[in-house]
């Protein structure tokens, strides 16, 4: 068993939501960072800064349903505020693969 075990109560503090990417663009002067605007339904739109530019073209992300940590404290990257974090796994080559949903659901739907 991992030494980083948490209780179900600790896990439940994470507010995981389905978001739809409305727009995406490269951040000027950065080779890695993208600025995403993500629709989280009743929570509104959020700006999320993600280090995906080496693997994803901005136009390929628009319309994707992604999983977002919606209650993460804002953080500044290169002068841009990130208001959440998208979830991704890495493949065998270390390339990020976005976590998505099997079929479209309402933006802002809670992930259980």
XYZ file of C-alpha atoms in Angstrom:
112
model
C 0.000 0.000 0.000
C 1.244 3.489 -0.872
C 2.494 5.757 1.887
C 0.367 8.540 0.381
C -2.961 6.964 1.343
C -5.757 9.451 1.962
C -9.194 8.978 3.441
C -12.393 9.155 1.410
C -13.173 12.400 3.267
C -9.915 13.934 2.006
C -10.617 12.781 -1.548
C -14.131 14.226 -1.421
C -12.601 17.687 -0.924
C -11.563 17.589 -4.606
C -14.275 19.123 -6.759
C -13.861 17.281 -10.065
C -16.029 18.584 -12.908
C -16.549 17.996 -16.593
C -15.589 21.029 -18.637
C -15.817 21.864 -22.321
C -12.890 23.724 -23.886
C -14.333 26.863 -25.515
C -11.034 28.344 -26.716
C -7.330 27.582 -26.582
C -4.239 29.538 -27.550
C -0.491 29.462 -27.058
C 0.928 31.797 -24.446
C 3.357 34.197 -26.136
C 6.986 33.547 -25.222
C 6.313 30.013 -23.939
C 6.950 26.781 -25.807
C 4.906 24.672 -23.364
C 1.968 26.691 -22.069
C -1.551 26.975 -23.460
C -4.340 29.211 -22.184
C -7.682 27.412 -22.190
C -11.104 28.879 -21.518
C -13.240 26.056 -20.128
C -17.013 26.071 -19.633
C -17.911 24.551 -16.264
C -21.649 25.138 -16.548
C -23.110 26.714 -13.407
C -19.561 27.467 -12.162
C -18.989 29.668 -15.212
C -16.020 29.815 -17.524
C -12.530 29.354 -16.134
C -9.117 30.185 -17.513
C -6.780 27.218 -17.154
C -3.084 27.330 -17.995
C -1.762 23.945 -19.075
C 1.676 22.737 -20.166
C 0.407 20.881 -23.223
C 1.691 22.915 -26.200
C 4.402 20.386 -27.089
C 1.760 17.690 -27.653
C -1.548 19.413 -28.445
C -2.435 22.088 -30.991
C -4.796 24.696 -29.518
C -7.384 24.137 -32.262
C -7.477 20.399 -31.487
C -8.567 21.086 -27.903
C -11.588 23.271 -28.691
C -14.799 21.327 -28.076
C -13.112 18.588 -26.034
C -14.761 17.442 -22.829
C -12.106 17.335 -20.108
C -11.938 16.666 -16.380
C -11.051 19.681 -14.243
C -10.137 20.151 -10.576
C -12.486 23.092 -10.030
C -11.619 24.035 -6.453
C -7.846 24.341 -6.771
C -6.425 27.627 -5.513
C -5.573 29.996 -8.397
C -1.930 30.047 -9.500
C -0.006 32.443 -11.730
C 1.999 31.183 -14.722
C 3.935 33.764 -16.779
C 1.527 36.483 -15.719
C -1.634 34.452 -16.417
C -3.909 33.192 -13.646
C -4.908 29.523 -13.806
C -8.269 28.875 -12.155
C -8.170 25.089 -12.049
C -6.247 22.126 -13.372
C -7.113 19.665 -16.086
C -6.370 16.001 -15.521
C -4.143 13.919 -17.777
C -2.240 10.648 -17.631
C 1.076 9.908 -19.307
C 1.542 7.217 -21.916
C 4.581 4.918 -22.023
C 6.592 7.720 -23.704
C 5.718 10.357 -21.115
C 3.264 12.103 -23.434
C 0.211 13.553 -21.656
C -3.179 12.080 -22.561
C -6.185 14.145 -21.489
C -8.811 12.489 -19.324
C -12.203 12.843 -20.967
C -15.695 11.401 -20.687
C -17.137 8.498 -22.665
C -19.885 10.668 -24.140
C -20.881 14.333 -23.800
C -22.484 15.399 -20.530
C -23.649 18.746 -19.232
C -20.705 21.117 -18.628
C -20.052 21.362 -14.905
C -21.291 17.841 -14.152
C -19.648 16.483 -10.998
C -17.296 13.552 -11.335
C -18.020 10.939 -8.662
